[in-house]
């Protein structure tokens, strides 16, 4: 079953993240970002698709953007946390 979750970003150029994953395989099936750096986020999407959602979370959690306390990758990790909490 595919689950989709939309996260409203805070503290980044990205405004929102929509992430979908297959609950049977635990793999990310789609990833859309509104706002942010288009080229970088296309690259991030290419790296995330078909990857284990828990592995992605662990890789991205805590990454900062310059002096900001968060980043687009960190917001992806937060979106995964919220998605997991919403499905439990």
Coordinates of N, CA and C in Angstrom, one line a residue:
X1 N 0.8 -1.2 0.0 CA 0.0 0.0 0.0 C 0.9 1.2 0.0
X2 N 0.6 2.2 -0.8 CA 1.3 3.5 -0.9 C 0.7 4.5 0.1
X3 N 1.6 5.1 0.9 CA 1.2 6.1 1.8 C 1.8 7.4 1.4
X4 N 1.1 8.5 1.4 CA 1.6 9.8 1.0 C 1.4 10.8 2.2
X5 N 2.4 11.6 2.4 CA 2.4 12.6 3.5 C 2.9 13.9 3.0
X6 N 2.3 15.0 3.4 CA 2.8 16.4 3.0 C 3.3 17.0 4.3
X7 N 4.5 17.5 4.3 CA 5.1 18.2 5.4 C 5.3 19.7 5.0
X8 N 4.9 20.6 5.9 CA 5.1 22.0 5.7 C 6.4 22.4 6.3
X9 N 7.3 22.9 5.5 CA 8.7 23.1 5.9 C 8.8 24.4 6.8
X10 N 9.8 24.4 7.6 CA 10.0 25.6 8.5 C 11.5 25.9 8.4
X11 N 11.9 27.1 8.2 CA 13.3 27.5 8.2 C 14.1 27.2 7.0
X12 N 13.4 26.9 5.9 CA 14.1 26.6 4.6 C 13.5 27.3 3.5
X13 N 14.2 27.3 2.3 CA 13.6 27.9 1.1 C 12.4 27.0 0.6
X14 N 12.5 25.7 0.9 CA 11.4 24.9 0.5 C 10.2 25.2 1.3
X15 N 9.0 25.2 0.7 CA 7.8 25.4 1.4 C 7.1 24.2 1.9
X16 N 7.1 23.1 1.1 CA 6.5 21.9 1.5 C 7.2 20.7 0.8
X17 N 7.0 19.5 1.4 CA 7.6 18.3 0.9 C 6.4 17.2 0.9
X18 N 6.3 16.6 -0.2 CA 5.3 15.5 -0.3 C 6.1 14.2 -0.6
X19 N 6.0 13.3 0.3 CA 6.7 12.0 0.2 C 5.8 10.8 0.2
X20 N 6.0 9.9 -0.7 CA 5.2 8.7 -0.8 C 6.1 7.5 -0.6
X21 N 5.6 6.5 0.1 CA 6.4 5.2 0.2 C 5.5 4.0 0.3
X22 N 6.0 2.9 -0.1 CA 5.3 1.6 -0.1 C 5.4 1.0 1.2
X23 N 4.3 0.8 1.9 CA 4.4 0.2 3.3 C 4.8 -1.2 3.3
X24 N 4.7 -1.9 2.2 CA 5.1 -3.3 2.1 C 6.7 -3.5 1.9
X25 N 7.2 -2.6 1.1 CA 8.7 -2.7 0.8 C 9.5 -1.7 1.6
X26 N 8.8 -0.7 2.2 CA 9.4 0.4 3.0 C 10.3 1.3 2.1
X27 N 10.0 1.4 0.8 CA 10.8 2.2 -0.1 C 10.0 3.4 -0.5
X28 N 10.8 4.5 -0.7 CA 10.2 5.7 -1.2 C 9.8 5.6 -2.7
X29 N 8.6 5.9 -3.0 CA 8.1 5.8 -4.4 C 8.0 7.1 -5.1
X30 N 7.8 8.2 -4.4 CA 7.7 9.5 -5.0 C 8.1 10.6 -4.0
X31 N 8.6 11.7 -4.5 CA 9.1 12.8 -3.7 C 9.0 14.1 -4.4
X32 N 8.2 15.0 -3.9 CA 8.0 16.3 -4.5 C 8.3 17.4 -3.5
X33 N 9.0 18.4 -3.9 CA 9.3 19.6 -3.1 C 8.7 20.8 -3.8
X34 N 8.1 21.7 -3.0 CA 7.6 23.0 -3.5 C 8.5 24.0 -3.0
X35 N 9.2 24.8 -3.9 CA 10.1 25.8 -3.5 C 11.5 25.1 -3.4
X36 N 12.5 25.9 -3.0 CA 13.8 25.4 -2.8 C 14.6 25.4 -4.1
X37 N 15.8 24.9 -4.1 CA 16.7 24.9 -5.2 C 16.4 23.8 -6.1
X38 N 15.8 24.1 -7.3 CA 15.3 23.1 -8.2 C 16.3 22.0 -8.6
X39 N 17.5 22.4 -9.0 CA 18.5 21.4 -9.4 C 18.9 20.5 -8.3
X40 N 19.2 21.1 -7.2 CA 19.6 20.3 -6.0 C 18.5 19.3 -5.6
X41 N 17.3 19.7 -5.6 CA 16.2 18.9 -5.2 C 15.9 17.8 -6.2
X42 N 16.1 18.1 -7.5 CA 16.0 17.0 -8.5 C 17.0 15.9 -8.2
X43 N 18.2 16.4 -7.9 CA 19.3 15.4 -7.5 C 18.9 14.6 -6.3
X44 N 18.4 15.3 -5.3 CA 18.0 14.6 -4.1 C 16.9 13.5 -4.4
X45 N 15.9 13.9 -5.2 CA 14.9 13.0 -5.6 C 15.4 11.8 -6.3
X46 N 16.4 12.0 -7.2 CA 17.0 10.8 -7.9 C 17.7 9.9 -6.9
X47 N 18.3 10.4 -5.9 CA 18.9 9.6 -4.9 C 18.0 8.9 -3.9
X48 N 16.8 9.5 -3.7 CA 15.9 9.0 -2.7 C 14.9 7.9 -3.2
X49 N 14.6 8.0 -4.5 CA 13.6 7.1 -5.1 C 14.1 5.6 -4.9
X50 N 13.2 4.8 -4.5 CA 13.4 3.3 -4.3 C 14.4 3.0 -3.2
X51 N 14.7 4.0 -2.3 CA 15.6 3.7 -1.2 C 14.7 3.5 0.1
X52 N 15.2 2.7 1.0 CA 14.5 2.4 2.3 C 14.3 3.7 3.0
X53 N 13.1 4.0 3.4 CA 12.7 5.2 4.1 C 13.4 5.4 5.4
X54 N 13.7 4.4 6.1 CA 14.4 4.5 7.4 C 15.9 4.8 7.2
X55 N 16.5 4.3 6.1 CA 17.8 4.6 5.8 C 18.0 6.1 5.4
X56 N 17.0 6.5 4.6 CA 17.0 7.9 4.1 C 16.9 8.8 5.4
X57 N 16.0 8.5 6.3 CA 15.9 9.3 7.5 C 17.2 9.4 8.2
X58 N 17.9 8.3 8.4 CA 19.1 8.3 9.2 C 20.2 9.1 8.5
X59 N 20.3 9.1 7.1 CA 21.3 9.8 6.4 C 21.1 11.3 6.4
X60 N 19.8 11.7 6.5 CA 19.5 13.2 6.3 C 19.3 13.9 7.6
X61 N 18.9 13.2 8.7 CA 18.6 13.9 10.0 C 19.8 14.7 10.5
X62 N 19.5 15.9 10.8 CA 20.5 16.8 11.5 C 21.3 17.6 10.5
X63 N 21.2 17.5 9.2 CA 22.0 18.3 8.3 C 21.5 19.7 8.4
X64 N 22.5 20.6 8.4 CA 22.2 22.1 8.5 C 22.6 22.8 7.2
X65 N 21.9 23.9 7.0 CA 22.2 24.8 5.8 C 22.9 26.0 6.4
X66 N 24.2 26.1 6.2 CA 24.9 27.3 6.8 C 24.6 27.5 8.2
X67 N 24.2 28.7 8.6 CA 23.9 29.0 10.1 C 22.5 28.6 10.5
X68 N 21.7 28.1 9.6 CA 20.3 27.7 9.9 C 20.3 26.5 10.7
X69 N 19.4 26.3 11.6 CA 19.3 25.1 12.4 C 18.8 23.9 11.7
X70 N 18.4 24.0 10.4 CA 17.8 23.0 9.6 C 18.2 23.1 8.2
X71 N 17.7 22.2 7.3 CA 18.0 22.3 5.9 C 16.9 21.5 5.2
X72 N 16.9 21.6 3.9 CA 15.9 20.8 3.1 C 16.1 19.3 3.4
X73 N 17.3 18.7 3.4 CA 17.5 17.3 3.8 C 16.9 17.0 5.2
X74 N 17.2 17.9 6.2 CA 16.7 17.7 7.5 C 15.2 17.8 7.6
X75 N 14.6 18.6 6.8 CA 13.1 18.7 6.7 C 12.6 17.4 6.1
X76 N 13.3 16.8 5.2 CA 12.9 15.5 4.6 C 12.8 14.5 5.8
X77 N 13.9 14.5 6.6 CA 13.9 13.5 7.7 C 12.7 13.8 8.7
X78 N 12.4 15.1 8.9 CA 11.3 15.4 9.8 C 10.0 14.9 9.1
X79 N 9.9 15.1 7.8 CA 8.7 14.6 7.1 C 8.5 13.1 7.3
X80 N 9.6 12.4 7.2 CA 9.6 10.9 7.4 C 9.1 10.6 8.8
X81 N 9.6 11.3 9.8 CA 9.2 11.1 11.2 C 7.7 11.3 11.4
X82 N 7.2 12.4 10.8 CA 5.8 12.7 10.9 C 4.9 11.7 10.1
X83 N 5.4 11.3 9.0 CA 4.7 10.2 8.2 C 4.6 8.9 9.0
X84 N 5.7 8.5 9.6 CA 5.7 7.3 10.4 C 4.8 7.4 11.6
X85 N 4.8 8.5 12.3 CA 3.9 8.7 13.4 C 2.5 8.7 13.0
X86 N 2.2 9.3 11.8 CA 0.8 9.3 11.3 C 0.3 7.9 10.9
X87 N 1.2 7.0 10.6 CA 0.7 5.7 10.1 C 0.7 4.7 11.2
X88 N 1.3 5.0 12.4 CA 1.3 4.1 13.5 C 0.0 4.3 14.4

